[in-house]
């Protein structure tokens, strides 16, 4: 039963390839390895505390300007943008460093809500390619 659970929870693309190639030992080993690898991250993830937006803001009720956009791959979802902008306006930092600008939607919304602040952005160049520029 324990082995079956490991197989089901560890099933991934690599194990599927072994299954298709009719290599049952490698299939089971791949599932077990994937299961073990995923379980080793659980204690680390559980160590990250969760803090509610209400706890961060306390009695402050910041007024934000939020442009709700249809979701596109790569942009911050509206509910996450709302939380980010609420914290930004409540804290009113003089400077912000944004890492991973991507399309610039969040940068623009931060700039519109932080009128006197300076926003520094860092992102990979558009010409970057994993195939061309491996680690």
Coordinates of C-alpha atoms in Angstrom, one line a residue:
X1 CA 0.0 0.0 0.0
X2 CA 2.8 2.4 0.9
X3 CA 4.6 1.7 -2.4
X4 CA 1.3 2.4 -4.3
X5 CA 0.9 5.7 -2.6
X6 CA 4.5 6.6 -3.5
X7 CA 3.9 5.7 -7.1
X8 CA 0.7 7.7 -7.3
X9 CA 2.1 10.8 -5.6
X10 CA 5.5 10.6 -7.4
X11 CA 4.1 10.1 -10.9
X12 CA 5.6 12.6 -13.3
X13 CA 6.8 13.0 -16.9
X14 CA 10.0 11.1 -16.4
X15 CA 8.3 8.1 -14.8
X16 CA 5.7 8.2 -17.6
X17 CA 8.5 7.8 -20.2
X18 CA 9.7 4.7 -18.3
X19 CA 6.2 3.3 -18.2
X20 CA 5.7 3.9 -21.9
X21 CA 9.1 2.2 -22.6
X22 CA 8.0 -0.8 -20.5
X23 CA 10.7 -0.4 -17.9
X24 CA 8.8 -1.2 -14.7
X25 CA 11.8 -1.0 -12.3
X26 CA 12.9 2.4 -13.6
X27 CA 9.3 3.5 -13.5
X28 CA 8.9 2.6 -9.8
X29 CA 12.3 4.1 -8.9
X30 CA 11.5 7.4 -10.7
X31 CA 8.1 7.6 -8.9
X32 CA 9.7 6.9 -5.6
X33 CA 12.5 9.4 -6.2
X34 CA 10.1 12.1 -7.2
X35 CA 7.9 11.4 -4.1
X36 CA 10.9 11.5 -1.8
X37 CA 12.2 14.8 -3.4
X38 CA 8.8 16.5 -3.0
X39 CA 8.4 15.4 0.6
X40 CA 11.8 16.7 1.6
X41 CA 10.7 20.3 0.8
X42 CA 7.6 20.1 3.0
X43 CA 9.3 21.0 6.3
X44 CA 11.1 23.9 4.7
X45 CA 7.8 25.2 3.2
X46 CA 6.0 24.8 6.5
X47 CA 8.7 26.9 8.2
X48 CA 7.7 29.9 6.2
X49 CA 5.1 31.8 8.3
X50 CA 1.8 33.0 6.8
X51 CA 0.8 36.5 7.8
X52 CA -2.6 37.9 6.8
X53 CA -2.9 41.2 5.0
X54 CA -5.1 42.5 7.9
X55 CA -2.3 41.7 10.4
X56 CA 0.3 43.6 8.3
X57 CA -2.0 46.7 7.8
X58 CA -3.4 46.8 11.3
X59 CA -5.7 49.8 11.6
X60 CA -4.4 51.4 8.5
X61 CA -6.8 51.5 5.6
X62 CA -4.7 52.6 2.5
X63 CA -6.5 54.0 -0.5
X64 CA -5.1 52.5 -3.7
X65 CA -5.6 52.9 -7.4
X66 CA -5.9 49.5 -9.1
X67 CA -6.3 48.8 -12.7
X68 CA -8.0 45.3 -13.0
X69 CA -6.7 43.5 -16.0
X70 CA -7.7 40.3 -17.7
X71 CA -5.0 37.8 -16.6
X72 CA -2.2 37.2 -19.0
X73 CA 0.6 34.7 -18.4
X74 CA 3.4 36.5 -16.5
X75 CA 1.4 39.2 -14.8
X76 CA 0.6 39.4 -11.1
X77 CA -3.1 38.4 -10.5
X78 CA -5.3 41.3 -9.4
X79 CA -5.8 40.0 -5.8
X80 CA -2.1 39.8 -5.3
X81 CA -1.6 43.2 -6.9
X82 CA -4.2 44.6 -4.5
X83 CA -2.3 43.2 -1.5
X84 CA 1.0 44.5 -2.7
X85 CA -0.3 48.0 -3.4
X86 CA -2.0 48.1 -0.1
X87 CA 1.2 47.3 1.8
X88 CA 3.1 49.7 -0.5
X89 CA 0.8 52.6 0.2
X90 CA 0.6 51.9 3.9
X91 CA 4.4 51.7 4.3
X92 CA 5.1 54.6 1.8
X93 CA 8.8 53.7 1.2
X94 CA 10.9 56.3 -0.5
X95 CA 12.5 53.7 -2.8
X96 CA 11.4 50.3 -4.1
X97 CA 13.5 47.6 -5.8
X98 CA 11.4 45.4 -8.1
X99 CA 13.1 42.2 -9.2
X100 CA 11.6 40.5 -12.2
X101 CA 9.7 43.3 -14.0
X102 CA 8.6 41.1 -16.9
X103 CA 5.9 43.2 -18.7
X104 CA 5.9 46.2 -16.4
X105 CA 2.2 46.2 -15.3
X106 CA 3.0 45.9 -11.6
X107 CA 5.8 48.5 -11.9
X108 CA 3.3 51.0 -13.5
X109 CA 0.7 50.4 -10.8
X110 CA 3.3 50.8 -8.0
X111 CA 4.4 54.1 -9.7
X112 CA 0.8 55.3 -9.8
X113 CA 0.3 54.6 -6.1
X114 CA 3.7 55.8 -4.9
X115 CA 3.8 59.2 -6.5
X116 CA 6.9 60.5 -4.6
X117 CA 8.9 57.3 -4.5
X118 CA 11.6 55.9 -6.7
X119 CA 11.2 52.5 -8.2
X120 CA 14.3 50.6 -9.4
X121 CA 13.6 47.6 -11.6
X122 CA 15.8 44.6 -12.4
X123 CA 15.0 42.0 -15.1
X124 CA 16.7 39.7 -17.5
X125 CA 17.4 41.3 -20.9
X126 CA 14.8 40.5 -23.6
X127 CA 17.5 38.8 -25.6
X128 CA 18.1 36.3 -22.7
X129 CA 17.5 32.7 -23.6
X130 CA 18.0 29.6 -21.4
X131 CA 19.2 27.7 -24.4
X132 CA 21.7 30.4 -25.4
X133 CA 22.7 31.5 -21.8
X134 CA 22.7 28.4 -19.6
X135 CA 23.5 28.7 -15.9

